Amino acid sequence: MKKARKNKKFIIYLVMCIILGFVAGILRVKKESFNINTHKIIEIYLPFGFLAISLIITILQMLYTFDVKSKIKNINLDDIPDKFDSDLGNFMMLGSLGIIISLMWFTIMMNKMFDNNKLRWISYGFLIISIIFQNISQRLFNRTYPNKKINIFEDNASEKYFNKLDEGERWIVYNSAYSTFLKMQIVYGILLGVTLLISFVTSIPIIVPLIIGFIWIIETSIYFLEAKKYE
Amino acid sequence: MALKNRLKEFRARYELNQSQLAKLIGVSRQTISLIERGDYSPSVVLALKMAQVFKTNVEEIFILEDEEDEKSKEE
């Protein structure tokens, strides 16, 4: 029964690949290529897209700040409710995402192809706001868990935090990290595959598959080198 | 071989919630929850600490289930 299910899955994937290959081949053979107006996407949609995402993240962070700050006064720190723990975790995740997105936007806006100084300053402003909210979420975490205080601005902050975790919490970290590594292997493959398909249809900057490939190589190499330390 | 536990039963006997037991042993409530669900097998040190709190042996709290027992249960 299991073998039949495995074979069925394999056949379905094979058929999907055949169809994709057929479509890609036809598109490659066609003399005309599709012209995507990259100028409009880069100059207009991209900066305003980042502005919209940054606004949404900032509003969510403000809501979480009010929510968590109001609840923290009334909870028993010896018996923290799961909902509060989950909200605090989401707030911290938003903080990290907010900084990454703001940094991406700021880096893009500093590119010489953009001459919109207003948007440049706005992106810088959102970067500062993200850092402030990250700081707030960190303080609330330290108040909730005083025996596991984090200070992201000190040296080896991650290592110091990890050393404060108990065995169950470390087990969660190990499993989450390995699961992330496995899923990222699939993500990189899909990204390169999609880039390949798009290349059949229109011209795509060579730097895109190069960057995806380099990051994939670096991550895989780091994993194997780290694992070798324990052999 | 699966590791089963009677942690919930012992907690109920001693009227301890997960947070109280976690504080007594010196771990987080999350760790106690992981152990109770069977997701995580505790270290020897942690198992011994639990046995001390419940004034019993480790073998009373944690039971190794044989593969044969598992198969017969499935049947």
mmCIF file of C-alpha atoms in Angstrom, chain A residues 32-202:
data_model
loop_
_atom_site.group_PDB
_atom_site.id
_atom_site.type_symbol
_atom_site.label_atom_id
_atom_site.label_comp_id
_atom_site.label_asym_id
_atom_site.label_seq_id
_atom_site.Cartn_x
_atom_site.Cartn_y
_atom_site.Cartn_z
ATOM 1 C CA GLU A 32 9.429 37.042 -29.548
ATOM 2 C CA SER A 33 9.990 37.342 -25.809
ATOM 3 C CA PHE A 34 7.637 38.957 -23.348
ATOM 4 C CA ASN A 35 8.632 42.415 -22.319
ATOM 5 C CA ILE A 36 7.974 43.120 -18.677
ATOM 6 C CA ASN A 37 8.134 46.793 -17.861
ATOM 7 C CA THR A 38 10.852 46.435 -15.215
ATOM 8 C CA HIS A 39 11.423 50.186 -15.171
ATOM 9 C CA LYS A 40 7.900 50.813 -13.829
ATOM 10 C CA ILE A 41 8.187 47.963 -11.314
ATOM 11 C CA ILE A 42 11.523 49.157 -9.948
ATOM 12 C CA GLU A 43 10.994 52.909 -10.021
ATOM 13 C CA ILE A 44 7.388 53.080 -8.824
ATOM 14 C CA TYR A 45 5.920 49.881 -7.464
ATOM 15 C CA LEU A 46 8.925 48.637 -5.505
ATOM 16 C CA PRO A 47 9.501 51.684 -3.223
ATOM 17 C CA PHE A 48 5.780 52.157 -2.628
ATOM 18 C CA GLY A 49 5.388 48.427 -2.055
ATOM 19 C CA PHE A 50 8.018 48.637 0.692
ATOM 20 C CA LEU A 51 6.269 51.730 2.089
ATOM 21 C CA ALA A 52 2.977 49.843 2.319
ATOM 22 C CA ILE A 53 4.579 46.797 3.990
ATOM 23 C CA SER A 54 6.516 49.001 6.449
ATOM 24 C CA LEU A 55 3.315 50.865 7.368
ATOM 25 C CA ILE A 56 1.449 47.614 8.002
ATOM 26 C CA ILE A 57 4.281 46.246 10.167
ATOM 27 C CA THR A 58 4.514 49.507 12.133
ATOM 28 C CA ILE A 59 0.760 49.531 12.828
ATOM 29 C CA LEU A 60 0.883 45.884 13.969
ATOM 30 C CA GLN A 61 3.858 46.649 16.219
ATOM 31 C CA MET A 62 1.983 49.577 17.790
ATOM 32 C CA LEU A 63 -1.028 47.335 18.443
ATOM 33 C CA TYR A 64 1.161 44.631 19.990
ATOM 34 C CA THR A 65 2.946 47.222 22.153
ATOM 35 C CA PHE A 66 -0.341 48.454 23.652
ATOM 36 C CA ASP A 67 -1.717 44.934 24.021
ATOM 37 C CA VAL A 68 1.339 43.368 25.672
ATOM 38 C CA LYS A 69 2.064 46.394 27.899
ATOM 39 C CA SER A 70 -1.511 46.429 29.213
ATOM 40 C CA LYS A 71 -1.543 42.676 29.913
ATOM 41 C CA ILE A 72 1.910 42.427 31.525
ATOM 42 C CA LYS A 73 0.745 44.409 34.599
ATOM 43 C CA ASN A 74 -1.912 41.808 35.409
ATOM 44 C CA ILE A 75 -0.207 38.481 34.730
ATOM 45 C CA ASN A 76 1.459 36.216 37.258
ATOM 46 C CA LEU A 77 5.065 35.895 36.067
ATOM 47 C CA ASP A 78 5.295 32.456 37.725
ATOM 48 C CA ASP A 79 2.463 31.147 35.564
ATOM 49 C CA ILE A 80 2.531 32.958 32.230
ATOM 50 C CA PRO A 81 -0.562 32.256 30.080
ATOM 51 C CA ASP A 82 0.081 30.596 26.692
ATOM 52 C CA LYS A 83 -1.773 33.371 24.817
ATOM 53 C CA PHE A 84 0.447 36.071 26.314
ATOM 54 C CA ASP A 85 3.568 34.006 25.560
ATOM 55 C CA SER A 86 2.398 33.591 21.959
ATOM 56 C CA ASP A 87 1.634 37.326 21.570
ATOM 57 C CA LEU A 88 5.053 38.234 22.941
ATOM 58 C CA GLY A 89 6.680 35.775 20.516
ATOM 59 C CA ASN A 90 4.763 37.290 17.585
ATOM 60 C CA PHE A 91 5.773 40.789 18.687
ATOM 61 C CA MET A 92 9.452 39.813 18.733
ATOM 62 C CA MET A 93 9.184 38.122 15.331
ATOM 63 C CA LEU A 94 7.569 41.276 13.891
ATOM 64 C CA GLY A 95 10.432 43.294 15.355
ATOM 65 C CA SER A 96 13.017 41.194 13.509
ATOM 66 C CA LEU A 97 11.012 41.190 10.251
ATOM 67 C CA GLY A 98 10.499 44.942 10.515
ATOM 68 C CA ILE A 99 14.225 45.593 10.778
ATOM 69 C CA ILE A 100 15.059 43.274 7.864
ATOM 70 C CA ILE A 101 12.430 44.841 5.594
ATOM 71 C CA SER A 102 13.417 48.414 6.549
ATOM 72 C CA LEU A 103 17.084 47.627 5.968
ATOM 73 C CA MET A 104 16.265 46.108 2.545
ATOM 74 C CA TRP A 105 14.222 49.173 1.606
ATOM 75 C CA PHE A 106 16.878 51.625 2.821
ATOM 76 C CA THR A 107 19.599 49.741 0.929
ATOM 77 C CA ILE A 108 17.501 49.795 -2.264
ATOM 78 C CA MET A 109 16.708 53.498 -1.892
ATOM 79 C CA MET A 110 20.418 54.331 -1.476
ATOM 80 C CA ASN A 111 20.990 52.895 -4.966
ATOM 81 C CA LYS A 112 22.076 55.557 -7.437
ATOM 82 C CA MET A 113 19.167 54.785 -9.782
ATOM 83 C CA PHE A 114 16.754 56.413 -7.296
ATOM 84 C CA ASP A 115 16.735 60.186 -6.992
ATOM 85 C CA ASN A 116 13.672 60.458 -4.751
ATOM 86 C CA ASN A 117 15.181 61.943 -1.565
ATOM 87 C CA LYS A 118 11.823 62.049 0.216
ATOM 88 C CA LEU A 119 11.382 58.288 -0.035
ATOM 89 C CA ARG A 120 15.009 57.826 0.976
ATOM 90 C CA TRP A 121 14.466 59.725 4.222
ATOM 91 C CA ILE A 122 11.150 57.946 4.816
ATOM 92 C CA SER A 123 12.893 54.565 4.472
ATOM 93 C CA TYR A 124 15.547 55.750 6.944
ATOM 94 C CA GLY A 125 12.769 56.862 9.312
ATOM 95 C CA PHE A 126 11.128 53.427 9.177
ATOM 96 C CA LEU A 127 14.477 51.807 9.937
ATOM 97 C CA ILE A 128 14.753 53.896 13.132
ATOM 98 C CA ILE A 129 11.133 53.068 14.058
ATOM 99 C CA SER A 130 11.810 49.341 13.563
ATOM 100 C CA ILE A 131 14.849 49.501 15.858
ATOM 101 C CA ILE A 132 12.765 51.295 18.507
ATOM 102 C CA PHE A 133 10.021 48.650 18.381
ATOM 103 C CA GLN A 134 12.613 45.862 18.480
ATOM 104 C CA ASN A 135 14.002 47.475 21.625
ATOM 105 C CA ILE A 136 10.515 47.698 23.176
ATOM 106 C CA SER A 137 9.775 44.022 22.431
ATOM 107 C CA GLN A 138 13.142 43.056 23.939
ATOM 108 C CA ARG A 139 12.436 45.017 27.144
ATOM 109 C CA LEU A 140 9.013 43.413 27.489
ATOM 110 C CA PHE A 141 10.567 39.970 26.970
ATOM 111 C CA ASN A 142 13.219 40.695 29.641
ATOM 112 C CA ARG A 143 10.501 41.863 32.040
ATOM 113 C CA THR A 144 8.493 38.678 31.443
ATOM 114 C CA TYR A 145 11.486 36.320 31.617
ATOM 115 C CA PRO A 146 14.039 37.997 33.958
ATOM 116 C CA ASN A 147 16.170 34.818 34.171
ATOM 117 C CA LYS A 148 16.597 34.764 30.353
ATOM 118 C CA LYS A 149 17.359 38.423 29.658
ATOM 119 C CA ILE A 150 18.514 39.328 26.151
ATOM 120 C CA ASN A 151 20.496 42.329 25.079
ATOM 121 C CA ILE A 152 20.920 42.229 21.311
ATOM 122 C CA PHE A 153 23.446 45.056 21.414
ATOM 123 C CA GLU A 154 26.033 43.208 23.500
ATOM 124 C CA ASP A 155 28.767 40.908 22.146
ATOM 125 C CA ASN A 156 27.769 37.269 21.537
ATOM 126 C CA ALA A 157 24.179 38.099 22.502
ATOM 127 C CA SER A 158 22.752 34.959 20.844
ATOM 128 C CA GLU A 159 25.289 32.667 22.549
ATOM 129 C CA LYS A 160 24.648 34.215 25.969
ATOM 130 C CA TYR A 161 20.907 33.842 25.513
ATOM 131 C CA PHE A 162 21.273 30.227 24.347
ATOM 132 C CA ASN A 163 23.328 29.350 27.442
ATOM 133 C CA LYS A 164 20.443 30.500 29.637
ATOM 134 C CA LEU A 165 17.971 28.080 28.047
ATOM 135 C CA ASP A 166 17.081 24.790 29.714
ATOM 136 C CA GLU A 167 17.310 21.418 27.946
ATOM 137 C CA GLY A 168 13.742 21.434 26.604
ATOM 138 C CA GLU A 169 14.094 24.928 25.168
ATOM 139 C CA ARG A 170 17.418 23.977 23.553
ATOM 140 C CA TRP A 171 15.741 20.922 22.013
ATOM 141 C CA ILE A 172 13.176 23.287 20.442
ATOM 142 C CA VAL A 173 16.004 25.458 19.060
ATOM 143 C CA TYR A 174 17.852 22.424 17.591
ATOM 144 C CA ASN A 175 14.716 21.052 15.926
ATOM 145 C CA SER A 176 13.577 24.431 14.612
ATOM 146 C CA ALA A 177 17.034 25.147 13.179
ATOM 147 C CA TYR A 178 17.277 21.769 11.433
ATOM 148 C CA SER A 179 13.728 22.026 10.112
ATOM 149 C CA THR A 180 14.533 25.517 8.775
ATOM 150 C CA PHE A 181 17.673 24.206 7.057
ATOM 151 C CA LEU A 182 15.716 21.414 5.342
ATOM 152 C CA LYS A 183 12.939 23.723 4.184
ATOM 153 C CA MET A 184 15.404 26.309 2.903
ATOM 154 C CA GLN A 185 17.002 23.632 0.699
ATOM 155 C CA ILE A 186 13.600 23.270 -0.990
ATOM 156 C CA VAL A 187 13.103 27.060 -1.179
ATOM 157 C CA TYR A 188 16.460 27.618 -2.919
ATOM 158 C CA GLY A 189 15.654 24.873 -5.407
ATOM 159 C CA ILE A 190 12.256 26.373 -6.179
ATOM 160 C CA LEU A 191 13.744 29.875 -6.519
ATOM 161 C CA LEU A 192 16.371 28.698 -8.992
ATOM 162 C CA GLY A 193 13.723 26.697 -10.865
ATOM 163 C CA VAL A 194 11.419 29.699 -11.121
ATOM 164 C CA THR A 195 14.349 31.885 -12.237
ATOM 165 C CA LEU A 196 15.139 29.301 -14.930
ATOM 166 C CA LEU A 197 11.534 29.307 -16.190
ATOM 167 C CA ILE A 198 11.358 33.109 -16.230
ATOM 168 C CA SER A 199 14.645 33.157 -18.214
ATOM 169 C CA PHE A 200 12.873 31.259 -21.018
ATOM 170 C CA VAL A 201 10.316 34.015 -21.281
ATOM 171 C CA THR A 202 12.242 37.220 -20.718
#
